[in-house]
CSV table of C-alpha atoms in Angstrom, one decimal:
chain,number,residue,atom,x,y,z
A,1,UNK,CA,17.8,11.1,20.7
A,2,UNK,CA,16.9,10.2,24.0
A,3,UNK,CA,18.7,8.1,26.0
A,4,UNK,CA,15.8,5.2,25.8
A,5,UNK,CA,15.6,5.7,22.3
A,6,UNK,CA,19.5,4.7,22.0
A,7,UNK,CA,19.0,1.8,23.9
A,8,UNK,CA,16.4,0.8,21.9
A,9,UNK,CA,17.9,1.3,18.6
A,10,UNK,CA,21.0,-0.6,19.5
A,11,UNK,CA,18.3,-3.5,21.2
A,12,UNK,CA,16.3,-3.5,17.4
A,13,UNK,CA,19.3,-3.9,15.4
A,14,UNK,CA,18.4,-7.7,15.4
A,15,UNK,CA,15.7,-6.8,12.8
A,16,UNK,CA,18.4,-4.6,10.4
A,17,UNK,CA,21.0,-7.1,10.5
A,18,UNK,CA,18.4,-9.7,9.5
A,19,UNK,CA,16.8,-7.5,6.6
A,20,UNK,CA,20.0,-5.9,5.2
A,21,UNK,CA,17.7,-4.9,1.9
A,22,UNK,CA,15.4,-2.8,4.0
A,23,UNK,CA,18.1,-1.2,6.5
A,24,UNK,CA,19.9,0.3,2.7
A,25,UNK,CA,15.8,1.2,1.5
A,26,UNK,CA,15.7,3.0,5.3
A,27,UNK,CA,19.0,4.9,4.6
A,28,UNK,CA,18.1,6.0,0.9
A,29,UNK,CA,14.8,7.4,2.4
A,30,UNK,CA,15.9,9.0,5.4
A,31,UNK,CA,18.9,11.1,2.9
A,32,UNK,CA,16.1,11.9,0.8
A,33,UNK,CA,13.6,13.4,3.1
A,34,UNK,CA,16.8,15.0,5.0
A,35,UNK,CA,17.5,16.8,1.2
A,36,UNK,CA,14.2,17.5,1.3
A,37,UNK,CA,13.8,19.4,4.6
A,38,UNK,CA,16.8,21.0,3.6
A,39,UNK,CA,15.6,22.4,0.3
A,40,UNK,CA,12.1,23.7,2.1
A,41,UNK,CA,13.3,25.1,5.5
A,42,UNK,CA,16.8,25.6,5.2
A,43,UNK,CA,19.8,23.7,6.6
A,44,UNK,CA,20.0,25.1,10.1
A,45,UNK,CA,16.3,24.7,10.8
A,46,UNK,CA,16.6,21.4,9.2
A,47,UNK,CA,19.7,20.3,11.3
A,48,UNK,CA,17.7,21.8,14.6
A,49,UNK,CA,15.0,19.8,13.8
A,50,UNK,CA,16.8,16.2,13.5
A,51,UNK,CA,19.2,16.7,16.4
A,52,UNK,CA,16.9,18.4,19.1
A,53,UNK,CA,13.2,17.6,17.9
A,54,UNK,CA,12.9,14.5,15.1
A,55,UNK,CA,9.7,14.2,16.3
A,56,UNK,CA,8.8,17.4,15.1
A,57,UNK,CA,9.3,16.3,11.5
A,58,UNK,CA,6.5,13.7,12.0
A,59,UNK,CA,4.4,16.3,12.8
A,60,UNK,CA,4.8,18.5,9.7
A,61,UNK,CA,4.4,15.2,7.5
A,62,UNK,CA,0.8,14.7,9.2
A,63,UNK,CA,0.4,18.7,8.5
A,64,UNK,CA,1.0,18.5,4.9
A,65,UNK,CA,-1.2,15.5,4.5
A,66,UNK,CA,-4.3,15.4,6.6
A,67,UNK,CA,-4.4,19.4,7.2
A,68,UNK,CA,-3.6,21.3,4.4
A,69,UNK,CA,-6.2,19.8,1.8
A,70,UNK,CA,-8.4,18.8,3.9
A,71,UNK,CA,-12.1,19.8,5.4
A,72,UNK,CA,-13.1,21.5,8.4
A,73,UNK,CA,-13.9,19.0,10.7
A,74,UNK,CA,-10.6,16.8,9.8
A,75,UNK,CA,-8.9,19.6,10.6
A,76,UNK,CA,-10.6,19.9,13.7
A,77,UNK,CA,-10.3,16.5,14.5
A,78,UNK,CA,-6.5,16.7,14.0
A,79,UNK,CA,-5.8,19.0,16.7
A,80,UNK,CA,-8.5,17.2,18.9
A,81,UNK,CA,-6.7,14.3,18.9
A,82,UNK,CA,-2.5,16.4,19.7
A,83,UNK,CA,-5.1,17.8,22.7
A,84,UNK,CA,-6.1,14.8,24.3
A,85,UNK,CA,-2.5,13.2,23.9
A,86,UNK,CA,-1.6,16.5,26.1
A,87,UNK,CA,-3.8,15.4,28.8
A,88,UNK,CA,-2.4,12.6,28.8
A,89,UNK,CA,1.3,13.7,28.8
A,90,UNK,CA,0.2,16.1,31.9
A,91,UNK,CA,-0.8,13.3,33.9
A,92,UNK,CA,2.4,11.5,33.2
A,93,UNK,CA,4.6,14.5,34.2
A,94,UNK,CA,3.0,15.1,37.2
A,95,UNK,CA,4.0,11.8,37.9
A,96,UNK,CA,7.4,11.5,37.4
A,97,UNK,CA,7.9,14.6,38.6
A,98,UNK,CA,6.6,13.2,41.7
A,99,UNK,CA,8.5,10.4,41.7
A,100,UNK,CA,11.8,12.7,40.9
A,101,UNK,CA,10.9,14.2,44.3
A,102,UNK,CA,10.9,10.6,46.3
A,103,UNK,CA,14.3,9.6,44.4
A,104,UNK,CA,15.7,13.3,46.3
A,105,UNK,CA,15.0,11.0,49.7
A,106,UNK,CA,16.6,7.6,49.3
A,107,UNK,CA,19.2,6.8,51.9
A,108,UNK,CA,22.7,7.8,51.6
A,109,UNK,CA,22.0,9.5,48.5
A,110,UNK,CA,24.7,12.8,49.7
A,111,UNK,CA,26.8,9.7,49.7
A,112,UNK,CA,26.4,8.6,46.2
A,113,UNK,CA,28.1,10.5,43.5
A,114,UNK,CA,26.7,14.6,42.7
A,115,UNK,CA,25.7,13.9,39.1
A,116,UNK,CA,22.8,11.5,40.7
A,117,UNK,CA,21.2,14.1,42.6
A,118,UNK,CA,21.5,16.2,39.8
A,119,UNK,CA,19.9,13.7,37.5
A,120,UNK,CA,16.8,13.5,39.9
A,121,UNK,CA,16.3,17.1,39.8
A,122,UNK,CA,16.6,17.0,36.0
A,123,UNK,CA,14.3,14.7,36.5
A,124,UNK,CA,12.0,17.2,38.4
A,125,UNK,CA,12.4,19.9,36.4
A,126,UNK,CA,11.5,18.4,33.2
A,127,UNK,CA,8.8,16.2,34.5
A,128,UNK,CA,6.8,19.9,35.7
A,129,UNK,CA,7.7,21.8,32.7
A,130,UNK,CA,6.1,18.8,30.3
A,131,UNK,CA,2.8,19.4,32.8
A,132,UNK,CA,3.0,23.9,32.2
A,133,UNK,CA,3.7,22.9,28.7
A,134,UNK,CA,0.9,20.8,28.0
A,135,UNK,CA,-1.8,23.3,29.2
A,136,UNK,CA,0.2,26.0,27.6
A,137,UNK,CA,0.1,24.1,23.8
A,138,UNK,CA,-4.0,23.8,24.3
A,139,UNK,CA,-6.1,25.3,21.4
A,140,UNK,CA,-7.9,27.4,24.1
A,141,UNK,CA,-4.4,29.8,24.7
A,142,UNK,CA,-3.7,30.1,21.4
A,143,UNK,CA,-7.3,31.1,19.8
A,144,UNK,CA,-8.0,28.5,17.6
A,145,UNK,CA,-11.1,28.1,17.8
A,146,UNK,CA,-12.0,27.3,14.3
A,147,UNK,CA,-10.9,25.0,11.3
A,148,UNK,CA,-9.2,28.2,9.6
A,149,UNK,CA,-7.4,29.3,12.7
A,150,UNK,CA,-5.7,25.9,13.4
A,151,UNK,CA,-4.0,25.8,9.7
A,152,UNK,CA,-3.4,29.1,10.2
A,153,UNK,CA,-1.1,27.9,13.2
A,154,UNK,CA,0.0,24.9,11.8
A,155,UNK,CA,1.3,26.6,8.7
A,156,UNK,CA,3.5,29.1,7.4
A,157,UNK,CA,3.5,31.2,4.0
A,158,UNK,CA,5.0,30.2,1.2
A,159,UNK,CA,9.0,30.9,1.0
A,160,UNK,CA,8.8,31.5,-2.1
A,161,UNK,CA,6.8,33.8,-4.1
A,162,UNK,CA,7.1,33.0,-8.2
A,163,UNK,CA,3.6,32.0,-8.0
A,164,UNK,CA,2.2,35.7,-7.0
A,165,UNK,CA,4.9,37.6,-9.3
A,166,UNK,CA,4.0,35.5,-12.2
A,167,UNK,CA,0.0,36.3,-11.3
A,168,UNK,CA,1.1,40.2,-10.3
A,169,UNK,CA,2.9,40.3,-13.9
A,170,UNK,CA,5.0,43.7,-14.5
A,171,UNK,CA,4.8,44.7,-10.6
A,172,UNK,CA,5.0,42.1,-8.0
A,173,UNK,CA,6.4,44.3,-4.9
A,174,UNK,CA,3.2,45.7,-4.0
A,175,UNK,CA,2.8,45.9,-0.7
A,176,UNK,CA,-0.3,44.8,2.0
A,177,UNK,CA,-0.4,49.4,3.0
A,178,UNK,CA,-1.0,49.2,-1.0
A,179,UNK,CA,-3.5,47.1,-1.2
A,180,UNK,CA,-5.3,48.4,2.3
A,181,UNK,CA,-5.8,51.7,0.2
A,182,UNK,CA,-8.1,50.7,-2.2
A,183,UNK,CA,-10.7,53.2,-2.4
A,184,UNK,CA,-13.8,53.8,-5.0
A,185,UNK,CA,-12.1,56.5,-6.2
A,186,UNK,CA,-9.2,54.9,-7.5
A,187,UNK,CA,-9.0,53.6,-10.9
A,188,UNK,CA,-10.6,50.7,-12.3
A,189,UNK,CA,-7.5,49.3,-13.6
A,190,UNK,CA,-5.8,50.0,-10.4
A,191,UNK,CA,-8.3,48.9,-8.0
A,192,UNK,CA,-8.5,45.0,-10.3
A,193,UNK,CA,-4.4,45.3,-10.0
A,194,UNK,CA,-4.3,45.5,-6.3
A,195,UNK,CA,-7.0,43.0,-5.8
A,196,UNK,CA,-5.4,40.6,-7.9
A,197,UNK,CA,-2.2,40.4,-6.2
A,198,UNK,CA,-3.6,40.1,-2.7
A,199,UNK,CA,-6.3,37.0,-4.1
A,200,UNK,CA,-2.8,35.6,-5.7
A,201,UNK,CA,-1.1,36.4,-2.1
A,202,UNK,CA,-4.4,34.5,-0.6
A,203,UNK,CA,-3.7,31.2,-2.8
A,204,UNK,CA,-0.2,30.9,-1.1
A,205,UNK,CA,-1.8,29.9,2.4
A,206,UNK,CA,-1.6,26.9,3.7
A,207,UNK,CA,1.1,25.3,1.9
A,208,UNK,CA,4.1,24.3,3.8
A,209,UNK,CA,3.7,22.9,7.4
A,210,UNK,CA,5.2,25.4,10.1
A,211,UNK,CA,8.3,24.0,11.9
A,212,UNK,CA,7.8,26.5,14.9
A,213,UNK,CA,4.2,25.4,15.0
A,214,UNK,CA,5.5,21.5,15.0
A,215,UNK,CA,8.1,21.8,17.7
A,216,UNK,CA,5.5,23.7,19.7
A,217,UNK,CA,3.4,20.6,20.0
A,218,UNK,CA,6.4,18.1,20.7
A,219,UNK,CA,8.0,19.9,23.3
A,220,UNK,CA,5.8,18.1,26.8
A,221,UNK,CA,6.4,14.6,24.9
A,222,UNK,CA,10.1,16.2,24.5
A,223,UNK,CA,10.2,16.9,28.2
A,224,UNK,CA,8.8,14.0,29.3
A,225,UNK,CA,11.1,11.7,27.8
A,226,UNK,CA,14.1,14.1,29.2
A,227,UNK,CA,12.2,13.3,32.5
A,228,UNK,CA,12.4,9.8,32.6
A,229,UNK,CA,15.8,9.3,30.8
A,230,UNK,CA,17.4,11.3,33.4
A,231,UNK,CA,15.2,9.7,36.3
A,232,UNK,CA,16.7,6.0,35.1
A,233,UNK,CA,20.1,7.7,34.7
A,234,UNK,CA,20.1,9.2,38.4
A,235,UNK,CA,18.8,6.0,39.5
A,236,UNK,CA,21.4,4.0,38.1
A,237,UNK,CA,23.8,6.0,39.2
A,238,UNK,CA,22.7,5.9,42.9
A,239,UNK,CA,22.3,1.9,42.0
A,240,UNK,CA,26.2,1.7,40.6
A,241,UNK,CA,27.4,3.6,44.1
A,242,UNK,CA,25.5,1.6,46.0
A,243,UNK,CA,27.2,-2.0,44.5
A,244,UNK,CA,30.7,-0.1,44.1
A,245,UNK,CA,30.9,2.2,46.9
A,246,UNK,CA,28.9,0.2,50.1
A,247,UNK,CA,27.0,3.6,50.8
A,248,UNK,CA,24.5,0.8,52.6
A,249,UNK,CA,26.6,-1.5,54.3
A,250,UNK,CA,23.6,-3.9,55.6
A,251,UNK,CA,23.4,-4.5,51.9
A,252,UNK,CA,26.3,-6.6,51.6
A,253,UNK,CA,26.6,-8.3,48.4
A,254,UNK,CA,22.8,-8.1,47.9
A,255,UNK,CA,24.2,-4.7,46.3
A,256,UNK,CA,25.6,-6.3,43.3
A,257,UNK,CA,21.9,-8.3,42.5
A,258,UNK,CA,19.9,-5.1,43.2
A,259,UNK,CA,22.0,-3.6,40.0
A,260,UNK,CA,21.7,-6.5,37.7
A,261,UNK,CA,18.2,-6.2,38.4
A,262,UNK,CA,17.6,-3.0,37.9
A,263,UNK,CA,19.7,-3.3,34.1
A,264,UNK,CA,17.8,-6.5,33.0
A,265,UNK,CA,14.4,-5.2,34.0
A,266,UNK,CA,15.3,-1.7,32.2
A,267,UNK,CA,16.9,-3.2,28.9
A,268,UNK,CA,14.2,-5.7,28.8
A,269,UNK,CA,11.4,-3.5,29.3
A,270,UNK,CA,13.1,-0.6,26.2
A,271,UNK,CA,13.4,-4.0,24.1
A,272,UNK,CA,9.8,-4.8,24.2
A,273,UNK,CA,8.7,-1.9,22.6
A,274,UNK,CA,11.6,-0.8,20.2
A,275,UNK,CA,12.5,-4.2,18.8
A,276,UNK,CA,8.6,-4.1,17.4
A,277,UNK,CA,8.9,-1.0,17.0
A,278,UNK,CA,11.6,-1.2,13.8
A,279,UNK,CA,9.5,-4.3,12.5
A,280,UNK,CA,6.6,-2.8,12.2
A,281,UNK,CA,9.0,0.0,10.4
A,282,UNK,CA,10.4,-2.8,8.0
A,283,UNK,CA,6.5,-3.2,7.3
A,284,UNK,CA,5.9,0.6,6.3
A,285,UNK,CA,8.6,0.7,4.4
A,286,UNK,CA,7.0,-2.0,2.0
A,287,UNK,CA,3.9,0.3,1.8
A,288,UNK,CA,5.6,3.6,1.7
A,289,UNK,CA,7.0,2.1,-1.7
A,290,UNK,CA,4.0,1.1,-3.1
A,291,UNK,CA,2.3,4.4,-2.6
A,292,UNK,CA,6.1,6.3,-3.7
A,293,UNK,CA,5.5,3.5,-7.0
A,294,UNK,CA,1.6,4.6,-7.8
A,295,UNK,CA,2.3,8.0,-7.4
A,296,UNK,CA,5.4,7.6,-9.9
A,297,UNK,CA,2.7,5.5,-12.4
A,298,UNK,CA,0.1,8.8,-11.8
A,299,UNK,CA,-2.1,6.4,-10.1
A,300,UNK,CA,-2.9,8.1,-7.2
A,301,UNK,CA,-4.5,11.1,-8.8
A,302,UNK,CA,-7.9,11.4,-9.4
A,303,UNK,CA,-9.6,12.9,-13.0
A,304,UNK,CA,-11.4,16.1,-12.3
A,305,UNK,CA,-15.0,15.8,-13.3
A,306,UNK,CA,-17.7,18.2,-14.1
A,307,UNK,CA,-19.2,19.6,-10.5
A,308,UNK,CA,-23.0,20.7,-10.9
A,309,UNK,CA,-23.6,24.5,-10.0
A,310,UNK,CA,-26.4,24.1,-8.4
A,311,UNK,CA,-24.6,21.8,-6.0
A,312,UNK,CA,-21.6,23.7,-5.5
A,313,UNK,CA,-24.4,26.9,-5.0
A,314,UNK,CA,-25.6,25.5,-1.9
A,315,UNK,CA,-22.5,24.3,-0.2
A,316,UNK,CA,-20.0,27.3,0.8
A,317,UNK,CA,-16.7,24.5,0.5
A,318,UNK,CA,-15.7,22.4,-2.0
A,319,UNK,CA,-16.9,18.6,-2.6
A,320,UNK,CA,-14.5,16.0,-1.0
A,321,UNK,CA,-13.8,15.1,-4.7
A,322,UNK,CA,-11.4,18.7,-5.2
A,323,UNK,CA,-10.5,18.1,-1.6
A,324,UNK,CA,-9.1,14.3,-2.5
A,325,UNK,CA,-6.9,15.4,-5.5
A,326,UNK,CA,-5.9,19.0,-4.0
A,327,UNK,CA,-4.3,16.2,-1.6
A,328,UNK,CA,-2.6,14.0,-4.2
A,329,UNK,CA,-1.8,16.7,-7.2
A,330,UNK,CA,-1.9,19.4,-4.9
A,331,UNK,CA,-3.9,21.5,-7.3
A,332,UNK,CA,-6.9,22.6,-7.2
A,333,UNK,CA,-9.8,20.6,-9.3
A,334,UNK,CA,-11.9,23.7,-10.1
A,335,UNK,CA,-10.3,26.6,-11.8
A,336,UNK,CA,-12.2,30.4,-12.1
A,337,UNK,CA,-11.3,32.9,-14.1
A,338,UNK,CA,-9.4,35.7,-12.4
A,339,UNK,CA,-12.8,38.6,-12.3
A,340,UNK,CA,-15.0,35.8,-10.8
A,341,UNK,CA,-12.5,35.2,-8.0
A,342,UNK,CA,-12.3,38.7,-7.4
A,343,UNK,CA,-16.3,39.2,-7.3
A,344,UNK,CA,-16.6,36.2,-4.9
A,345,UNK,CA,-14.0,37.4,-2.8
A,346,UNK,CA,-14.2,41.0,-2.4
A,347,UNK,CA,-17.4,42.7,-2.2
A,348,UNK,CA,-18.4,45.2,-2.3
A,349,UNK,CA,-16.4,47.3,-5.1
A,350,UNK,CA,-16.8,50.6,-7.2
A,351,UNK,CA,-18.8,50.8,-9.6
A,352,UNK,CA,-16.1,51.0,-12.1
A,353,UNK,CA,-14.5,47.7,-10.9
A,354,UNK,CA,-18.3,46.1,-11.2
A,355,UNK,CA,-18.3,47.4,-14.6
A,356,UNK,CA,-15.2,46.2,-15.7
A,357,UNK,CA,-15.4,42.6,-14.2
A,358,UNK,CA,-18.8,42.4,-15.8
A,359,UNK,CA,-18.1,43.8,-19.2
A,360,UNK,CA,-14.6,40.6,-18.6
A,361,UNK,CA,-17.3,37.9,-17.8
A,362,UNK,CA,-19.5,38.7,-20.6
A,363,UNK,CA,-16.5,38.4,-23.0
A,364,UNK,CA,-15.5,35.0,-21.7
A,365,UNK,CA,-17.6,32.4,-23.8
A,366,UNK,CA,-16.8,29.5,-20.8
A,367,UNK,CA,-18.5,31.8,-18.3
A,368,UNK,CA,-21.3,32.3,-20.7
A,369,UNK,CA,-21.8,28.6,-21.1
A,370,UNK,CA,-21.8,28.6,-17.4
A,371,UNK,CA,-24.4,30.9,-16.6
A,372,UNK,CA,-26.8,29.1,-19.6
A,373,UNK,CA,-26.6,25.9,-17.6
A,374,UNK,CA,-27.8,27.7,-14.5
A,375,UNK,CA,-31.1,28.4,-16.4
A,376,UNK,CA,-33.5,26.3,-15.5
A,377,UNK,CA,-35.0,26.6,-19.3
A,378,UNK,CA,-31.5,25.7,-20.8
A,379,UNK,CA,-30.5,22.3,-18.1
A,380,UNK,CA,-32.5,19.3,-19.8
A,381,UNK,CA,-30.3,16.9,-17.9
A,382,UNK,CA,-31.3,17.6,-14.1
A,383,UNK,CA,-29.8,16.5,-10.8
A,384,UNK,CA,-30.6,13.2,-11.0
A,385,UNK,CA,-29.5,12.4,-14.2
A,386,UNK,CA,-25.9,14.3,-12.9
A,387,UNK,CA,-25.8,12.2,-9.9
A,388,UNK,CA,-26.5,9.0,-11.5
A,389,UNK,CA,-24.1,9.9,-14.4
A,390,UNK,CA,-21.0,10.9,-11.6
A,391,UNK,CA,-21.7,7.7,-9.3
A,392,UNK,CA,-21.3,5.4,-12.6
A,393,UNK,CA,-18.1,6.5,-13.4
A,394,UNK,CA,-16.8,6.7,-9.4
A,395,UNK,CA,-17.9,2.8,-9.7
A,396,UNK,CA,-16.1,2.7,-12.7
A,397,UNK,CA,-12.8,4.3,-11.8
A,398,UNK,CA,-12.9,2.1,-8.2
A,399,UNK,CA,-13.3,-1.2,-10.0
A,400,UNK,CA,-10.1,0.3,-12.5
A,401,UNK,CA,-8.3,1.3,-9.5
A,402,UNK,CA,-8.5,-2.6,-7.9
A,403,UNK,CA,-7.7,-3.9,-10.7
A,404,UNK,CA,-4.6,-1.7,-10.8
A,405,UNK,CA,-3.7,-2.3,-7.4
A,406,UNK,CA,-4.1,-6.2,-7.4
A,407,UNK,CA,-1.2,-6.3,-10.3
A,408,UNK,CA,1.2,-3.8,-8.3
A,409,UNK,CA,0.7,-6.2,-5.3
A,410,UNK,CA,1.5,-9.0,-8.0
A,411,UNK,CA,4.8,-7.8,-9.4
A,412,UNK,CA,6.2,-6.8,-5.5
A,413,UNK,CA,5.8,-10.4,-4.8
A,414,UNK,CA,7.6,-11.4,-7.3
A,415,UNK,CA,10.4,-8.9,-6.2
């Protein structure tokens, strides 16, 4: 925590004192989400995070819910919006950093104490580094130059891996030179083995946000706080010789109302911000248990409904319907049996494989329903009729869901 951000914090403790109900709610939540971090990245990465980079935490929460479930271009608007915040925090860098450089001028400053000067070149330091840093973090250097690239950044694999050995069955240790060896000569059996396990290794992308990847995008805003904490610090430290120590004698007492300037305008100006700053907090937290509330009713998830394959034929993604409760179940809406992913997936295959997939699909009476409703001659209900049939019941489950959501709003104001 920066030394603004303490300042602040002991400025908004107003609002705590006043709401003692929501300051307890605050302190369950933060030891939950702390338990939480712990259980998914360990306590020293966890501990790293909270003492040197909180703000890196609000990163991976933004990950987990607008990046991994979500389309191509949210994804790309995600990182669009971190890369015009780094233009931003370059301009702001350059200027402090400048301003570091003036404060290395003021009169008498060899007079003041050493830990001033040494503030102002903190200052310095810091205020160019935030600058490299935020060219360095751009989407450009790092190749991301498509939707799959930037979650491929901003995540990390799974930790743990009991979904592929339950999917791998009697041998889960096979390894990646393994699977690179499939060849058409090896054995059918084999070859579905191998392909099976690196489709199940597939499915654990892209679900846990990457603390690295998080820290990597806070560090300029990181910096550039370190630059102006350390600025205000040298400066009131030059200040607080200057009232103490007469390094400018012309000064007189003027000295003494130059520093209770400086400390009113300073406090005043962290107050501002910080003091609305934990209201509008107070104000989440009603909302943040609401949602925690509707997801503990099963509210928030949404019924999986019948997708048209004639729809889902000409569109290479998902609709936003799987996408939507991917993000609130975190499962996925549409479920193919383990051949068909392999045939979508990997191509081509020996013949054997071809065979043996085929001769599994054929067996399967739900596949064989599938491929009747892709005749023409065998669909009497047409797209239309689908269409219709789906908007009806989206009106129908909306109207359900305000109705819902108009008694929870009821029974918290009677709380």
């Amino acid at each position: 925590m920066s030394g603004i951000e303490a300042a602040g914090v002991v400025l908004g403790i107003l609002p705590f004192m006043a709401s003692a109900r929501e300051s307890e709610a605050r302190i369950s939540t933060q030891i939950a989400r702390f338990r939480a971090h712990i259980a998914r990245n360990g306590i020293v990465m966890t501990f790293y995070l909270h003492i040197l980079f909180p703000d890196a935490l609000f990163v991976m929460e933004r990950v987990e819910r607008y990046v991994l479930t979500a389309s191509d271009q949210e994804v790309v608007a995600f990182m669009k919006s971190y890369n015009s915040s780094f233009n931003m925090i370059g301009v702001a860098g350059a200027i402090i950093a400048q301003v570091a450089i003036s404060a290395l001028s003021l009169t008498n400053l060899e007079s003041s104490h050493w830990t001033g000067t040494a503030f102002f070149i903190t200052s310095l330091v810091t205020g160019a580094l935030s600058v490299f840093f935020s060219c360095a973090v751009s989407p450009a250097f790092h190749g991301l130059h498509s939707a799959e690239d930037i979650k491929d950044f901003l995540t990390k694999p799974t930790p743990s891996n009991k979904d592929v050995e339950e999917a791998d069955g009697d041998n889960p240790s096979l390894s990646f030179r393994q699977i690179a060896s499939i060849s058409p000569s090896m054995s059918a059996a084999r070859s579905v083995q191998l392909r099976h396990h690196f489709a199940a290794t597939e499915l654990q992308k892209w679900k846990a946000a990457s603390p690295h990847a998080a820290v990597m995008l806070v560090v300029p805003m990181t910096l550039l706080k370190v630059a102006l904490n350390t600025f205000l610090i040298g400066l009131g430290i030059y200040l607080g010789k200057l009232c103490t120590a007469k390094i400018i004698p012309s000064y007189g007492t003027g000295s003494v109302g130059i520093l209770v300037f400086y400390i009113v305008s300073t406090l005043s100006g962290i107050a501002m911000y910080y003091v609305a700053q934990n209201y509008k907090y107070l104000e989440r937290a009603r909302l943040e248990r609401w949602h925690k509330q509707k997801d503990d009713l099963g509210l928030n998830e949404v019924v999986p409904r019948p997708v048209n394959p004639d729809v889902m034929a000409s569109s290479g993604h998902q609709p936003d319907l799987n996408s939507r409760e991917q993000h609130r179940t975190g499962k996925s809406a549409v479920e193919h049996d383990d051949a068909a992913v392999l045939e979508e997936i990997y191509s081509p295959m020996d013949e054997q494989g071809q065979q043996s997939i085929t001769a599994s699909r054929q067996s399967d009476p739900a596949h064989n329903n599938d491929l009747s409703t892709k005749d023409g001659s065998t669909n009497t209900i047409g797209l239309n009729g689908d269409v219709r049939h789906l908007l009806k019941e989206l009106l129908d489950s909306q109207e359900e869901s305000l109705r819902i959501n108009k008694r929870l709003l009821e029974a918290l104001s009677r709380e």
